[in-house]
Amino acid sequence: MDLIWEGIKEALRLLFTLDREVLSITALSLALSGLATLASLVMGVGLGLVLALNRFPGKRLVISLVNTGMGLPPVVVGLFVSILLWRNGPLGMLHLLYTPMAIVIAQTVIATPIIAGLSLAALQQLPPDLRLQILTLGATRRQMVWVLIKEARLPLLAAVMAGFGGVISEVGASIMVGGNIKGSTRVLTTATVMETSKGNFDIAIALSVILLVLAFAVNAALTHLQQRRRPR
Amino acid sequence: MKTLGSTLLEAKDLSVRRGGVLALELPEFNLRAGEILGLIGPNGAGKSTLLLCLAGLLPPAKGELVFAGQGLVSARNLAAYRRRVTLVFQEPLLLDTTVEENISVGLRLRGVENSERKRRVAENAQRFGLAHLLTRPARELSGGEAQRTTLARACALEPQILLLDEPFSSLDPPTREALLQDLGRVLRETRCTAVFATHDLMEALHLADTLAFLRDGRVIQSGPVGEVVNHPMDEFVATFVGMETLLGGQVRQCAQGTFTLAVGDQEIIGIGEVEPGQELTVGVRPENVTLALHQDGESSARNSFPGQVTRITSRGPFFKVELDCGFFLSAYVTAPSKEELDLREGRQVFASFKATAVHLIRK
């Protein structure tokens, strides 16, 4: 029991004294996962729009693939991104393995299908004739797409937060492609794994608390949005 | 009857496909400036397809729409055209924002300047009784208010052609009646050209100058309201315009514009130029048939038949009485008349209708 108690006390001290290392790890986590989410937002919402607005042969297959991708195991992504970025791999000449950029790439691969799948669902729940209605109010195709995005803004926001929640909390891919290098690719999850294996429970708990707070903040915001949206 | 302007929108040999199936074939279509055209027909007749096509949202597989002398095949002309017409759907399809923002959305898309936009929003909110609801979120509106908002949104665009796809069919009768009155007034005030689809003849009669009957993707009859309603082309149109009694027979004799038609063992006198021996169908509206307990010698009705009541059904403010007079005949009576005549199934009555109430149906 003492172990946990001491750990929590130390964790609180680290948090409230704004420990330099803890802060920098948190900042890096937020930056990398934020960047990955931003990239996934562009690609995921784009893919969602393409799937929602067009009819083409094989569309069902693509949707199934996207939905499967929503549950892509981070270690599998880590493995494939590692192979791609390996020194003599196909993208080895970019020298990205074990850099923060590698983490952003892996997390983007993880978050894009999540955001694409949820965006598609968000756009498909709009009334089918709404597109035609917007066009007949004089919209160009581009304006129509923009109005649709605004109309589905709450579930789209939820999609973005789900994507962010997915990548900020994953460890497998980050550790494989980032390598948990101090001051470079050490993020909240990889640091927690390391500190725990070293027996430094106080730091591990401090990092976990931060991670939990972030996860809670994302979920609270999601819940708030979902509850605000009343049925028509 | 108002006078209509020159042709605003026309098409020749138009055909439209939906989901790979031929949904509409229109050898000819002509809409004049200021005209209000009612499209009538059952579900699946092609009304919505025609409206989507007229709105520039569904490209024709064959043929071309011509608006004010300009063909609409080129993407540029079509884009310009789409900003001159607008379509109101059966469902309100409002955006998740306030009533005011919903009314102004089309104006924003066009980049209409602020003060002009505000003026048009205020004007149309006033017209459709929405002035007190402008700040209300659209999702909190009742069905009637939501449909008023869509009409205000469409009218704010000051379209040259307003297209309406059964805009009232999901509303309850009092709301529908009120909205119908308001829309009729706005259409008269703005002298807007309009095409609206409905399967309710009363709506069409209230608003339209001309009617077009659609069935299976074809127009089977079109023309001024009075002409279509009184001279239905075939039995389908006749039943749709409320001619519940349709009688087929052979012409016995004709003289001075009247004719006698043998229907079963009975003879019906009607007015019209026909040939003796000709087989034809005539229609009688139930509201033109009067019922009495005794044969009235004074009556000007030239057709009078004894008959037996076979069925009575309530039609809200009146009753529909079905009779066997040697042929089927249906009549409408008010509740007091039903009491007075003591109408019930099996009762013997006399049914009469004028020769002018016998409508020739051209096949």
GROMACS .gro file of C-alpha atoms in nm, chain A:
model
  232
    1MET     CA    1   0.000   0.000   0.000
    2ASP     CA    2   0.287   0.231   0.091
    3LEU     CA    3   0.426   0.199  -0.256
    4ILE     CA    4   0.111   0.339  -0.412
    5TRP     CA    5   0.066   0.607  -0.149
    6GLU     CA    6   0.424   0.729  -0.177
    7GLY     CA    7   0.391   0.713  -0.554
    8ILE     CA    8   0.083   0.933  -0.553
    9LYS     CA    9   0.240   1.185  -0.318
   10GLU     CA   10   0.551   1.210  -0.533
   11ALA     CA   11   0.339   1.230  -0.844
   12LEU     CA   12   0.144   1.524  -0.704
   13ARG     CA   13   0.469   1.694  -0.609
   14LEU     CA   14   0.602   1.649  -0.962
   15LEU     CA   15   0.281   1.784  -1.107
   16PHE     CA   16   0.245   2.085  -0.880
   17THR     CA   17   0.609   2.183  -0.889
   18LEU     CA   18   0.583   2.169  -1.267
   19ASP     CA   19   0.872   1.927  -1.304
   20ARG     CA   20   1.068   2.021  -1.613
   21GLU     CA   21   1.096   1.673  -1.756
   22VAL     CA   22   0.733   1.582  -1.695
   23LEU     CA   23   0.627   1.908  -1.858
   24SER     CA   24   0.842   1.858  -2.165
   25ILE     CA   25   0.716   1.501  -2.210
   26THR     CA   26   0.356   1.623  -2.183
   27ALA     CA   27   0.419   1.907  -2.425
   28LEU     CA   28   0.580   1.671  -2.677
   29SER     CA   29   0.290   1.425  -2.646
   30LEU     CA   30   0.038   1.700  -2.710
   31ALA     CA   31   0.237   1.839  -3.001
   32LEU     CA   32   0.293   1.507  -3.179
   33SER     CA   33  -0.059   1.371  -3.123
   34GLY     CA   34  -0.204   1.713  -3.210
   35LEU     CA   35  -0.011   1.721  -3.535
   36ALA     CA   36  -0.111   1.364  -3.617
   37THR     CA   37  -0.475   1.448  -3.543
   38LEU     CA   38  -0.457   1.755  -3.765
   39ALA     CA   39  -0.316   1.551  -4.052
   40SER     CA   40  -0.580   1.283  -3.993
   41LEU     CA   41  -0.850   1.547  -3.982
   42VAL     CA   42  -0.767   1.663  -4.332
   43MET     CA   43  -0.733   1.313  -4.475
   44GLY     CA   44  -1.005   1.149  -4.267
   45VAL     CA   45  -1.275   1.410  -4.325
   46GLY     CA   46  -1.169   1.425  -4.690
   47LEU     CA   47  -1.204   1.050  -4.726
   48GLY     CA   48  -1.534   1.059  -4.536
   49LEU     CA   49  -1.663   1.324  -4.777
   50VAL     CA   50  -1.550   1.133  -5.084
   51LEU     CA   51  -1.723   0.820  -4.957
   52ALA     CA   52  -2.038   1.002  -4.849
   53LEU     CA   53  -2.086   1.211  -5.163
   54ASN     CA   54  -1.992   0.973  -5.440
   55ARG     CA   55  -2.114   0.650  -5.582
   56PHE     CA   56  -1.859   0.418  -5.733
   57PRO     CA   57  -1.804   0.047  -5.774
   58GLY     CA   58  -1.633  -0.105  -5.472
   59LYS     CA   59  -1.755   0.167  -5.237
   60ARG     CA   60  -1.882  -0.089  -4.987
   61LEU     CA   61  -1.544  -0.260  -4.982
   62VAL     CA   62  -1.369   0.070  -4.915
   63ILE     CA   63  -1.613   0.148  -4.633
   64SER     CA   64  -1.551  -0.196  -4.480
   65LEU     CA   65  -1.178  -0.136  -4.501
   66VAL     CA   66  -1.212   0.203  -4.333
   67ASN     CA   67  -1.427   0.055  -4.058
   68THR     CA   68  -1.177  -0.223  -4.005
   69GLY     CA   69  -0.904   0.040  -3.996
   70MET     CA   70  -1.081   0.205  -3.704
   71GLY     CA   71  -0.966  -0.082  -3.489
   72LEU     CA   72  -0.614  -0.105  -3.631
   73PRO     CA   73  -0.379  -0.235  -3.353
   74PRO     CA   74  -0.107   0.027  -3.290
   75VAL     CA   75   0.166  -0.239  -3.274
   76VAL     CA   76   0.076  -0.353  -3.624
   77VAL     CA   77   0.096   0.005  -3.747
   78GLY     CA   78   0.424   0.041  -3.560
   79LEU     CA   79   0.559  -0.264  -3.734
   80PHE     CA   80   0.465  -0.152  -4.084
   81VAL     CA   81   0.579   0.206  -4.036
   82SER     CA   82   0.908   0.071  -3.894
   83ILE     CA   83   0.957  -0.147  -4.201
   84LEU     CA   84   0.876   0.144  -4.432
   85LEU     CA   85   1.115   0.380  -4.255
   86TRP     CA   86   1.390   0.121  -4.190
   87ARG     CA   87   1.726   0.232  -4.314
   88ASN     CA   88   1.715   0.009  -4.620
   89GLY     CA   89   1.335   0.009  -4.636
   90PRO     CA   90   1.137   0.181  -4.912
   91LEU     CA   91   1.141   0.520  -4.736
   92GLY     CA   92   1.475   0.466  -4.558
   93MET     CA   93   1.641   0.753  -4.742
   94LEU     CA   94   1.422   0.997  -4.549
   95HIS     CA   95   1.602   0.898  -4.223
   96LEU     CA   96   1.283   0.937  -4.023
   97LEU     CA   97   1.294   0.629  -3.802
   98TYR     CA   98   1.335   0.715  -3.431
   99THR     CA   99   1.241   1.079  -3.492
  100PRO     CA  100   0.932   1.263  -3.367
  101MET     CA  101   0.815   1.271  -3.730
  102ALA     CA  102   0.800   0.890  -3.732
  103ILE     CA  103   0.558   0.904  -3.438
  104VAL     CA  104   0.344   1.160  -3.620
  105ILE     CA  105   0.333   0.935  -3.928
  106ALA     CA  106   0.238   0.625  -3.729
  107GLN     CA  107  -0.026   0.807  -3.528
  108THR     CA  108  -0.169   0.960  -3.845
  109VAL     CA  109  -0.207   0.609  -3.986
  110ILE     CA  110  -0.390   0.510  -3.668
  111ALA     CA  111  -0.618   0.815  -3.645
  112THR     CA  112  -0.710   0.862  -4.012
  113PRO     CA  113  -0.943   0.560  -4.040
  114ILE     CA  114  -1.104   0.653  -3.706
  115ILE     CA  115  -1.181   1.005  -3.824
  116ALA     CA  116  -1.276   0.886  -4.175
  117GLY     CA  117  -1.517   0.624  -4.042
  118LEU     CA  118  -1.684   0.859  -3.794
  119SER     CA  119  -1.697   1.144  -4.051
  120LEU     CA  120  -1.865   0.915  -4.299
  121ALA     CA  121  -2.120   0.817  -4.035
  122ALA     CA  122  -2.170   1.184  -3.942
  123LEU     CA  123  -2.229   1.284  -4.305
  124GLN     CA  124  -2.452   0.987  -4.378
  125GLN     CA  125  -2.682   1.070  -4.091
  126LEU     CA  126  -2.771   1.399  -4.262
  127PRO     CA  127  -3.096   1.376  -4.464
  128PRO     CA  128  -3.015   1.246  -4.815
  129ASP     CA  129  -3.199   1.531  -4.986
  130LEU     CA  130  -3.011   1.796  -4.789
  131ARG     CA  131  -2.737   1.807  -5.053
  132LEU     CA  132  -2.990   1.878  -5.325
  133GLN     CA  133  -3.161   2.134  -5.104
  134ILE     CA  134  -2.835   2.322  -5.053
  135LEU     CA  135  -2.757   2.309  -5.425
  136THR     CA  136  -3.100   2.440  -5.516
  137LEU     CA  137  -3.050   2.732  -5.278
  138GLY     CA  138  -2.777   2.835  -5.520
  139ALA     CA  139  -2.466   2.671  -5.376
  140THR     CA  140  -2.174   2.568  -5.591
  141ARG     CA  141  -2.048   2.217  -5.524
  142ARG     CA  142  -1.770   2.352  -5.304
  143GLN     CA  143  -2.015   2.567  -5.104
  144MET     CA  144  -2.244   2.267  -5.068
  145VAL     CA  145  -1.963   2.057  -4.918
  146TRP     CA  146  -1.878   2.336  -4.676
  147VAL     CA  147  -2.241   2.373  -4.564
  148LEU     CA  148  -2.258   1.995  -4.511
  149ILE     CA  149  -1.943   2.004  -4.298
  150LYS     CA  150  -2.087   2.284  -4.089
  151GLU     CA  151  -2.414   2.097  -4.058
  152ALA     CA  152  -2.236   1.785  -3.930
  153ARG     CA  153  -1.997   1.990  -3.718
  154LEU     CA  154  -2.081   1.833  -3.383
  155PRO     CA  155  -2.036   1.467  -3.482
  156LEU     CA  156  -1.731   1.570  -3.687
  157LEU     CA  157  -1.583   1.733  -3.381
  158ALA     CA  158  -1.655   1.413  -3.193
  159ALA     CA  159  -1.471   1.222  -3.467
  160VAL     CA  160  -1.168   1.446  -3.426
  161MET     CA  161  -1.167   1.398  -3.052
  162ALA     CA  162  -1.200   1.021  -3.087
  163GLY     CA  163  -0.900   1.031  -3.322
  164PHE     CA  164  -0.701   1.240  -3.075
  165GLY     CA  165  -0.802   1.014  -2.787
  166GLY     CA  166  -0.686   0.715  -2.988
  167VAL     CA  167  -0.337   0.846  -3.058
  168ILE     CA  168  -0.253   1.026  -2.733
  169SER     CA  169  -0.309   0.699  -2.547
  170GLU     CA  170  -0.135   0.451  -2.776
  171VAL     CA  171   0.207   0.320  -2.686
  172GLY     CA  172   0.291   0.037  -2.924
  173ALA     CA  173   0.355   0.237  -3.237
  174SER     CA  174   0.527   0.527  -3.058
  175ILE     CA  175   0.776   0.304  -2.887
  176MET     CA  176   0.848   0.103  -3.205
  177VAL     CA  177   0.898   0.391  -3.448
  178GLY     CA  178   1.011   0.654  -3.193
  179GLY     CA  179   1.231   0.447  -2.968
  180ASN     CA  180   1.151   0.642  -2.649
  181ILE     CA  181   1.457   0.864  -2.683
  182LYS     CA  182   1.482   1.113  -2.401
  183GLY     CA  183   1.424   1.471  -2.513
  184SER     CA  184   1.331   1.358  -2.864
  185THR     CA  185   1.068   1.088  -2.888
  186ARG     CA  186   0.976   1.024  -2.527
  187VAL     CA  187   0.604   1.076  -2.486
  188LEU     CA  188   0.363   1.018  -2.196
  189THR     CA  189   0.284   0.658  -2.277
  190THR     CA  190   0.635   0.543  -2.364
  191ALA     CA  191   0.777   0.717  -2.057
  192THR     CA  192   0.516   0.548  -1.836
  193VAL     CA  193   0.612   0.206  -1.973
  194MET     CA  194   0.978   0.276  -1.911
  195GLU     CA  195   0.944   0.422  -1.562
  196THR     CA  196   0.722   0.134  -1.456
  197SER     CA  197   0.974  -0.122  -1.578
  198LYS     CA  198   1.243   0.063  -1.384
  199GLY     CA  199   1.029   0.061  -1.071
  200ASN     CA  200   0.994   0.441  -1.062
  201PHE     CA  201   0.629   0.429  -0.977
  202ASP     CA  202   0.611   0.792  -0.864
  203ILE     CA  203   0.697   0.932  -1.206
  204ALA     CA  204   0.492   0.662  -1.378
  205ILE     CA  205   0.190   0.760  -1.168
  206ALA     CA  206   0.243   1.130  -1.235
  207LEU     CA  207   0.255   1.064  -1.609
  208SER     CA  208  -0.051   0.838  -1.588
  209VAL     CA  209  -0.246   1.104  -1.402
  210ILE     CA  210  -0.170   1.353  -1.676
  211LEU     CA  211  -0.274   1.099  -1.939
  212LEU     CA  212  -0.595   1.026  -1.750
  213VAL     CA  213  -0.673   1.396  -1.718
  214LEU     CA  214  -0.621   1.440  -2.092
  215ALA     CA  215  -0.840   1.135  -2.169
  216PHE     CA  216  -1.103   1.263  -1.928
  217ALA     CA  217  -1.098   1.610  -2.083
  218VAL     CA  218  -1.151   1.463  -2.430
  219ASN     CA  219  -1.433   1.240  -2.312
  220ALA     CA  220  -1.598   1.516  -2.111
  221ALA     CA  221  -1.596   1.743  -2.413
  222LEU     CA  222  -1.736   1.462  -2.631
  223THR     CA  223  -2.012   1.388  -2.385
  224HIS     CA  224  -2.097   1.755  -2.356
  225LEU     CA  225  -2.135   1.779  -2.734
  226GLN     CA  226  -2.341   1.465  -2.760
  227GLN     CA  227  -2.577   1.574  -2.487
  228ARG     CA  228  -2.616   1.921  -2.636
  229ARG     CA  229  -2.745   1.779  -2.959
  230ARG     CA  230  -3.113   1.724  -2.902
  231PRO     CA  231  -3.326   1.531  -3.145
  232ARG     CA  232  -3.512   1.744  -3.400
   0.00000   0.00000   0.00000
